[in-house]
Amino acid sequence: GIMSSLMGFPQKEKRLSKLLGIDHVLIVSGNSDQQPQVLHRLGQLLNSTLSMLLPDGRNVIAAMGGTTMAAVAQELTPVLSKDRQLLFVPARGGVGERVDIQANAICSQMAQNTGGEHRSLYVPENVSEQTYEPLLKEPSIKPVLDLIASANVVVHSIGGAMTMASRRHMPTEVVTKLQQDHAVAEAFGYFFDEDGQVVYKIPRIGLQILDLTEIPYVFAIAAGANKAKAVQAYMHNAPHQTWFITDEAAANSLLKGA
Ligand code: F6P
């Protein structure tokens, strides 16, 4: 009815936050699996929530990549820059995905739409530890890593493990291991099984999952009934201060599975 569309879904949001063990859940109507515009609604909701929550002054916002994040980035507006200086940084190094959904591109779009600034992280794919160890000290990389470490806001998504493994063209032996270990979710380059155990981690530089506990504003954005399983698995690891922004289809599916 009209009230529920004006008020959101307060009861469902409450039940879901309890189920997932996090402080905040926000639900938009629809199912993003069928209606791509739903992803844009998630972005609008992020925009209004950030505008309400973020402190005045400087904010360093670490963002991840993906199609959800790309849609969300389009919905951020200059209202966020009122009394604030925003600096967007990619939360992790590149992950071998399409350029337009890489974190660098998302950050640039977010900066452009809000009137903020952004920095890029240029780290090559699939390099050995010996190769990227010295890279961490490079003048073009070190300052960005320091910024990531100073972020007070993180915005990320969650994906299905196998979807992400193939999108990133991960080696066959890794895919086999993920299957054997029943990986169902991916976030920040970490793969999780149903119980939230980390079964594999892409050796990447940047934000690590443990860092999240120290970050005051963490936004996890994922929608569509297809993502329910991945969300459920990831949330075992989510810090309690997480804001989960999702759609009704994912929310219903999560609550039904409970
Ligand atoms: O690769 C970046 C990333 O944010 C992953 O961590 C996440 O699993 C995925 O993208 C989500 O992608 P999408 O929004 O396209 O489902």
mmCIF file of C-alpha atoms and ligand atoms in Angstrom:
data_model
loop_
_atom_site.group_PDB
_atom_site.id
_atom_site.type_symbol
_atom_site.label_atom_id
_atom_site.label_comp_id
_atom_site.label_asym_id
_atom_site.label_seq_id
_atom_site.Cartn_x
_atom_site.Cartn_y
_atom_site.Cartn_z
ATOM 1 C CA GLY A 1 0.000 0.000 0.000
ATOM 2 C CA ILE A 2 0.937 3.657 -0.088
ATOM 3 C CA MET A 3 2.260 3.706 3.483
ATOM 4 C CA SER A 4 4.600 0.803 2.979
ATOM 5 C CA SER A 5 5.941 2.345 -0.203
ATOM 6 C CA LEU A 6 6.583 5.618 1.618
ATOM 7 C CA MET A 7 7.989 4.057 4.747
ATOM 8 C CA GLY A 8 10.062 1.291 3.221
ATOM 9 C CA PHE A 9 9.855 -2.039 4.942
ATOM 10 C CA PRO A 10 10.610 -1.329 8.606
ATOM 11 C CA GLN A 11 9.501 -4.700 9.937
ATOM 12 C CA LYS A 12 11.340 -6.721 7.340
ATOM 13 C CA GLU A 13 14.417 -4.549 7.763
ATOM 14 C CA LYS A 14 14.410 -5.221 11.473
ATOM 15 C CA ARG A 15 13.927 -8.970 11.109
ATOM 16 C CA LEU A 16 16.616 -9.179 8.488
ATOM 17 C CA SER A 17 19.172 -7.209 10.470
ATOM 18 C CA LYS A 18 18.570 -9.533 13.390
ATOM 19 C CA LEU A 19 18.910 -12.593 11.188
ATOM 20 C CA LEU A 20 22.161 -11.352 9.621
ATOM 21 C CA GLY A 21 23.623 -10.046 12.862
ATOM 22 C CA ILE A 22 24.238 -6.516 11.630
ATOM 23 C CA ASP A 23 22.928 -3.149 12.811
ATOM 24 C CA HIS A 24 21.171 -1.795 9.741
ATOM 25 C CA VAL A 25 19.226 -3.108 6.771
ATOM 26 C CA LEU A 26 17.524 -0.952 4.139
ATOM 27 C CA ILE A 27 15.217 -2.502 1.557
ATOM 28 C CA VAL A 28 13.971 -1.086 -1.741
ATOM 29 C CA SER A 29 11.052 -2.611 -3.630
ATOM 30 C CA GLY A 30 11.449 -4.975 -6.577
ATOM 31 C CA ASN A 31 13.831 -7.643 -7.833
ATOM 32 C CA SER A 32 17.020 -6.475 -9.499
ATOM 33 C CA ASP A 33 17.396 -9.836 -11.270
ATOM 34 C CA GLN A 34 14.437 -8.830 -13.441
ATOM 35 C CA GLN A 35 14.437 -5.039 -13.143
ATOM 36 C CA PRO A 36 17.793 -3.338 -13.612
ATOM 37 C CA GLN A 37 16.363 -0.008 -12.406
ATOM 38 C CA VAL A 38 16.208 -1.530 -8.917
ATOM 39 C CA LEU A 39 20.015 -1.227 -8.742
ATOM 40 C CA HIS A 40 19.618 2.491 -9.296
ATOM 41 C CA ARG A 41 17.166 2.690 -6.409
ATOM 42 C CA LEU A 42 19.822 1.122 -4.192
ATOM 43 C CA GLY A 43 22.115 3.936 -5.276
ATOM 44 C CA GLN A 44 19.532 6.596 -4.460
ATOM 45 C CA LEU A 45 19.078 5.086 -1.044
ATOM 46 C CA LEU A 46 22.831 5.028 -0.503
ATOM 47 C CA ASN A 47 22.988 8.663 -1.532
ATOM 48 C CA SER A 48 20.355 9.775 0.980
ATOM 49 C CA THR A 49 21.801 7.598 3.743
ATOM 50 C CA LEU A 50 25.348 8.895 3.247
ATOM 51 C CA SER A 51 24.046 12.433 3.144
ATOM 52 C CA MET A 52 22.392 11.902 6.521
ATOM 53 C CA LEU A 53 25.233 9.982 8.174
ATOM 54 C CA LEU A 54 28.627 11.207 7.070
ATOM 55 C CA PRO A 55 30.407 13.696 9.290
ATOM 56 C CA ASP A 56 31.234 17.187 8.015
ATOM 57 C CA GLY A 57 34.726 17.767 6.664
ATOM 58 C CA ARG A 58 36.962 15.228 5.024
ATOM 59 C CA ASN A 59 35.672 11.734 4.256
ATOM 60 C CA VAL A 60 37.755 9.037 2.565
ATOM 61 C CA ILE A 61 35.479 6.545 0.855
ATOM 62 C CA ALA A 62 36.869 3.197 -0.303
ATOM 63 C CA ALA A 63 34.757 1.591 -3.015
ATOM 64 C CA MET A 64 34.770 -1.810 -4.709
ATOM 65 C CA GLY A 65 33.885 -2.656 -8.315
ATOM 66 C CA GLY A 66 31.164 -4.689 -10.012
ATOM 67 C CA THR A 67 27.900 -4.037 -11.854
ATOM 68 C CA THR A 68 25.986 -3.198 -8.665
ATOM 69 C CA MET A 69 28.569 -0.603 -7.700
ATOM 70 C CA ALA A 70 28.561 0.802 -11.251
ATOM 71 C CA ALA A 71 24.795 1.406 -11.117
ATOM 72 C CA VAL A 72 25.008 2.777 -7.582
ATOM 73 C CA ALA A 73 27.794 5.198 -8.561
ATOM 74 C CA GLN A 74 25.530 6.799 -11.135
ATOM 75 C CA GLU A 75 23.053 7.807 -8.438
ATOM 76 C CA LEU A 76 25.354 9.717 -6.112
ATOM 77 C CA THR A 77 24.806 13.467 -6.203
ATOM 78 C CA PRO A 78 26.521 16.741 -5.191
ATOM 79 C CA VAL A 79 24.326 16.876 -2.070
ATOM 80 C CA LEU A 80 26.996 14.654 -0.484
ATOM 81 C CA SER A 81 29.605 17.369 -0.823
ATOM 82 C CA LYS A 82 27.677 19.907 1.192
ATOM 83 C CA ASP A 83 30.011 20.814 4.101
ATOM 84 C CA ARG A 84 32.207 17.846 3.156
ATOM 85 C CA GLN A 85 35.301 17.048 1.123
ATOM 86 C CA LEU A 86 34.966 13.599 -0.386
ATOM 87 C CA LEU A 87 37.854 11.512 -1.615
ATOM 88 C CA PHE A 88 37.073 8.205 -3.346
ATOM 89 C CA VAL A 89 39.688 5.450 -3.462
ATOM 90 C CA PRO A 90 39.481 1.894 -4.815
ATOM 91 C CA ALA A 91 39.339 -0.507 -1.884
ATOM 92 C CA ARG A 92 41.593 -3.105 -3.538
ATOM 93 C CA GLY A 93 43.858 -3.532 -6.533
ATOM 94 C CA GLY A 94 42.522 -4.426 -9.982
ATOM 95 C CA VAL A 95 40.832 -7.756 -10.367
ATOM 96 C CA GLY A 96 40.948 -8.440 -14.101
ATOM 97 C CA GLU A 97 37.427 -7.366 -14.843
ATOM 98 C CA ARG A 98 35.902 -5.190 -17.524
ATOM 99 C CA VAL A 99 37.378 -1.731 -17.212
ATOM 100 C CA ASP A 100 34.030 0.026 -16.688
ATOM 101 C CA ILE A 101 33.208 -2.036 -13.599
ATOM 102 C CA GLN A 102 36.629 -1.838 -11.992
ATOM 103 C CA ALA A 103 36.913 0.017 -8.717
ATOM 104 C CA ASN A 104 39.049 2.738 -10.340
ATOM 105 C CA ALA A 105 36.223 3.540 -12.769
ATOM 106 C CA ILE A 106 33.597 3.460 -10.024
ATOM 107 C CA CYS A 107 35.618 5.894 -7.906
ATOM 108 C CA SER A 108 36.075 8.265 -10.809
ATOM 109 C CA GLN A 109 32.329 8.212 -11.523
ATOM 110 C CA MET A 110 31.477 8.764 -7.853
ATOM 111 C CA ALA A 111 33.859 11.706 -7.664
ATOM 112 C CA GLN A 112 32.469 13.206 -10.839
ATOM 113 C CA ASN A 113 28.850 12.904 -9.665
ATOM 114 C CA THR A 114 29.443 14.307 -6.206
ATOM 115 C CA GLY A 115 32.033 16.954 -7.003
ATOM 116 C CA GLY A 116 34.600 15.047 -4.951
ATOM 117 C CA GLU A 117 38.071 13.794 -5.775
ATOM 118 C CA HIS A 118 39.393 10.355 -6.515
ATOM 119 C CA ARG A 119 42.633 8.404 -6.735
ATOM 120 C CA SER A 120 43.403 5.321 -8.786
ATOM 121 C CA LEU A 121 45.325 2.230 -7.813
ATOM 122 C CA TYR A 122 47.346 0.701 -10.625
ATOM 123 C CA VAL A 123 48.404 -2.764 -9.660
ATOM 124 C CA PRO A 124 48.976 -5.439 -12.293
ATOM 125 C CA GLU A 125 47.091 -8.710 -12.270
ATOM 126 C CA ASN A 126 48.403 -12.045 -11.122
ATOM 127 C CA VAL A 127 51.850 -10.997 -10.051
ATOM 128 C CA SER A 128 53.867 -12.953 -7.532
ATOM 129 C CA GLU A 129 54.367 -11.712 -4.008
ATOM 130 C CA GLN A 130 58.026 -10.969 -4.831
ATOM 131 C CA THR A 131 56.874 -8.723 -7.647
ATOM 132 C CA TYR A 132 54.263 -6.772 -5.819
ATOM 133 C CA GLU A 133 56.103 -6.433 -2.512
ATOM 134 C CA PRO A 134 58.357 -3.660 -3.934
ATOM 135 C CA LEU A 135 55.345 -2.151 -5.719
ATOM 136 C CA LEU A 136 53.863 -1.318 -2.346
ATOM 137 C CA LYS A 137 56.625 1.242 -1.907
ATOM 138 C CA GLU A 138 56.207 2.825 -5.333
ATOM 139 C CA PRO A 139 55.497 6.579 -5.188
ATOM 140 C CA SER A 140 52.369 6.128 -7.331
ATOM 141 C CA ILE A 141 50.987 3.316 -5.150
ATOM 142 C CA LYS A 142 52.067 3.886 -1.551
ATOM 143 C CA PRO A 143 50.054 7.124 -1.056
ATOM 144 C CA VAL A 144 46.905 5.427 -2.351
ATOM 145 C CA LEU A 145 47.417 2.491 0.014
ATOM 146 C CA ASP A 146 47.830 4.956 2.872
ATOM 147 C CA LEU A 147 44.552 6.604 1.869
ATOM 148 C CA ILE A 148 42.784 3.233 1.772
ATOM 149 C CA ALA A 149 44.116 2.556 5.252
ATOM 150 C CA SER A 150 42.655 5.870 6.414
ATOM 151 C CA ALA A 151 39.179 5.350 4.908
ATOM 152 C CA ASN A 152 36.230 6.102 7.193
ATOM 153 C CA VAL A 153 33.685 4.741 4.711
ATOM 154 C CA VAL A 154 33.601 1.525 2.689
ATOM 155 C CA VAL A 155 31.052 0.729 -0.009
ATOM 156 C CA HIS A 156 31.181 -2.786 -1.410
ATOM 157 C CA SER A 157 29.121 -5.501 -3.018
ATOM 158 C CA ILE A 158 28.832 -9.251 -2.649
ATOM 159 C CA GLY A 159 28.804 -11.778 -5.485
ATOM 160 C CA GLY A 160 28.303 -15.489 -6.064
ATOM 161 C CA ALA A 161 31.585 -17.422 -5.798
ATOM 162 C CA MET A 162 31.421 -19.236 -9.132
ATOM 163 C CA THR A 163 30.125 -16.186 -10.998
ATOM 164 C CA MET A 164 33.058 -14.180 -9.716
ATOM 165 C CA ALA A 165 35.610 -16.916 -10.383
ATOM 166 C CA SER A 166 34.612 -17.071 -14.037
ATOM 167 C CA ARG A 167 34.244 -13.298 -14.431
ATOM 168 C CA ARG A 168 37.799 -12.946 -13.156
ATOM 169 C CA HIS A 169 39.101 -15.794 -15.327
ATOM 170 C CA MET A 170 40.596 -17.541 -12.348
ATOM 171 C CA PRO A 171 42.834 -20.558 -13.080
ATOM 172 C CA THR A 172 41.143 -23.981 -13.371
ATOM 173 C CA GLU A 173 42.884 -25.352 -10.295
ATOM 174 C CA VAL A 174 41.508 -22.499 -8.204
ATOM 175 C CA VAL A 175 38.006 -23.005 -9.594
ATOM 176 C CA THR A 176 38.256 -26.715 -8.744
ATOM 177 C CA LYS A 177 39.348 -25.882 -5.219
ATOM 178 C CA LEU A 178 36.459 -23.435 -4.834
ATOM 179 C CA GLN A 179 34.048 -26.160 -5.936
ATOM 180 C CA GLN A 180 35.570 -28.733 -3.602
ATOM 181 C CA ASP A 181 35.355 -26.315 -0.710
ATOM 182 C CA HIS A 182 31.751 -25.356 -1.548
ATOM 183 C CA ALA A 183 32.464 -21.666 -1.992
ATOM 184 C CA VAL A 184 29.211 -19.729 -2.409
ATOM 185 C CA ALA A 185 30.140 -16.080 -1.886
ATOM 186 C CA GLU A 186 32.794 -13.545 -2.786
ATOM 187 C CA ALA A 187 33.557 -10.101 -1.392
ATOM 188 C CA PHE A 188 36.829 -8.100 -1.305
ATOM 189 C CA GLY A 189 38.631 -10.936 -3.132
ATOM 190 C CA TYR A 190 37.735 -13.417 -0.376
ATOM 191 C CA PHE A 191 35.698 -16.535 -1.134
ATOM 192 C CA PHE A 192 33.415 -17.956 1.555
ATOM 193 C CA ASP A 193 31.522 -21.178 2.085
ATOM 194 C CA GLU A 194 27.965 -21.258 3.408
ATOM 195 C CA ASP A 195 29.174 -20.947 7.003
ATOM 196 C CA GLY A 196 31.212 -17.874 6.191
ATOM 197 C CA GLN A 197 34.575 -19.656 6.369
ATOM 198 C CA VAL A 198 37.177 -18.143 4.046
ATOM 199 C CA VAL A 199 38.095 -20.915 1.596
ATOM 200 C CA TYR A 200 40.241 -18.835 -0.733
ATOM 201 C CA LYS A 201 41.684 -15.365 -0.923
ATOM 202 C CA ILE A 202 43.012 -13.574 -3.998
ATOM 203 C CA PRO A 203 46.381 -12.150 -3.001
ATOM 204 C CA ARG A 204 45.619 -8.499 -3.576
ATOM 205 C CA ILE A 205 46.737 -5.335 -1.972
ATOM 206 C CA GLY A 206 44.400 -2.884 -0.317
ATOM 207 C CA LEU A 207 41.611 -3.324 2.159
ATOM 208 C CA GLN A 208 41.440 -6.626 4.044
ATOM 209 C CA ILE A 209 38.317 -7.972 5.617
ATOM 210 C CA LEU A 210 39.698 -7.601 9.138
ATOM 211 C CA ASP A 211 40.220 -3.881 8.517
ATOM 212 C CA LEU A 212 36.458 -3.446 8.293
ATOM 213 C CA THR A 213 35.935 -3.635 12.043
ATOM 214 C CA GLU A 214 37.798 -0.337 12.426
ATOM 215 C CA ILE A 215 35.768 1.517 9.814
ATOM 216 C CA PRO A 216 32.786 3.505 11.117
ATOM 217 C CA TYR A 217 30.626 3.387 7.977
ATOM 218 C CA VAL A 218 30.443 0.124 6.063
ATOM 219 C CA PHE A 219 27.870 -0.316 3.279
ATOM 220 C CA ALA A 220 27.248 -3.729 1.724
ATOM 221 C CA ILE A 221 25.056 -3.459 -1.357
ATOM 222 C CA ALA A 222 23.685 -6.543 -3.073
ATOM 223 C CA ALA A 223 20.273 -7.319 -4.491
ATOM 224 C CA GLY A 224 18.208 -9.852 -6.413
ATOM 225 C CA ALA A 225 16.893 -13.209 -5.212
ATOM 226 C CA ASN A 226 19.902 -14.878 -6.881
ATOM 227 C CA LYS A 227 22.272 -13.261 -4.416
ATOM 228 C CA ALA A 228 20.540 -14.385 -1.204
ATOM 229 C CA LYS A 229 22.837 -17.335 -0.639
ATOM 230 C CA ALA A 230 25.986 -15.298 -1.179
ATOM 231 C CA VAL A 231 24.752 -12.539 1.118
ATOM 232 C CA GLN A 232 23.878 -15.008 3.853
ATOM 233 C CA ALA A 233 27.363 -16.559 3.686
ATOM 234 C CA TYR A 234 29.257 -13.275 3.612
ATOM 235 C CA MET A 235 27.315 -11.764 6.513
ATOM 236 C CA HIS A 236 28.945 -14.191 8.972
ATOM 237 C CA ASN A 237 31.995 -11.974 8.497
ATOM 238 C CA ALA A 238 30.355 -8.565 8.291
ATOM 239 C CA PRO A 239 31.200 -6.090 11.064
ATOM 240 C CA HIS A 240 28.133 -5.260 13.166
ATOM 241 C CA GLN A 241 28.070 -1.607 12.039
ATOM 242 C CA THR A 242 27.335 -2.734 8.462
ATOM 243 C CA TRP A 243 24.492 -1.130 6.554
ATOM 244 C CA PHE A 244 23.103 -3.728 4.170
ATOM 245 C CA ILE A 245 21.215 -2.145 1.277
ATOM 246 C CA THR A 246 19.173 -4.631 -0.702
ATOM 247 C CA ASP A 247 15.913 -5.252 -2.547
ATOM 248 C CA GLU A 248 12.722 -6.963 -1.539
ATOM 249 C CA ALA A 249 13.462 -10.097 -3.582
ATOM 250 C CA ALA A 250 16.763 -10.757 -1.827
ATOM 251 C CA ALA A 251 15.245 -9.844 1.540
ATOM 252 C CA ASN A 252 12.299 -12.210 1.099
ATOM 253 C CA SER A 253 14.530 -15.023 -0.010
ATOM 254 C CA LEU A 254 16.875 -14.521 2.963
ATOM 255 C CA LEU A 255 13.971 -14.422 5.419
ATOM 256 C CA LYS A 256 12.405 -17.511 3.867
ATOM 257 C CA GLY A 257 15.656 -19.433 4.157
ATOM 258 C CA ALA A 258 15.896 -18.598 7.869
HETATM 259 O O1 F6P B 1 34.850 -7.598 -8.265
HETATM 260 C C1 F6P B 1 34.345 -6.608 -7.431
HETATM 261 C C2 F6P B 1 33.089 -7.039 -6.729
HETATM 262 O O2 F6P B 1 32.677 -6.019 -5.879
HETATM 263 C C3 F6P B 1 33.201 -8.349 -5.966
HETATM 264 O O3 F6P B 1 33.874 -8.235 -4.745
HETATM 265 C C4 F6P B 1 31.754 -8.754 -5.846
HETATM 266 O O4 F6P B 1 31.609 -10.124 -5.589
HETATM 267 C C5 F6P B 1 31.263 -8.397 -7.213
HETATM 268 O O5 F6P B 1 32.061 -7.319 -7.669
HETATM 269 C C6 F6P B 1 29.820 -8.081 -7.320
HETATM 270 O O6 F6P B 1 29.555 -7.854 -8.664
HETATM 271 P P1 F6P B 1 28.124 -7.534 -9.238
HETATM 272 O O7 F6P B 1 27.648 -6.312 -8.572
HETATM 273 O O8 F6P B 1 28.372 -7.348 -10.699
HETATM 274 O O9 F6P B 1 27.267 -8.714 -8.943
#
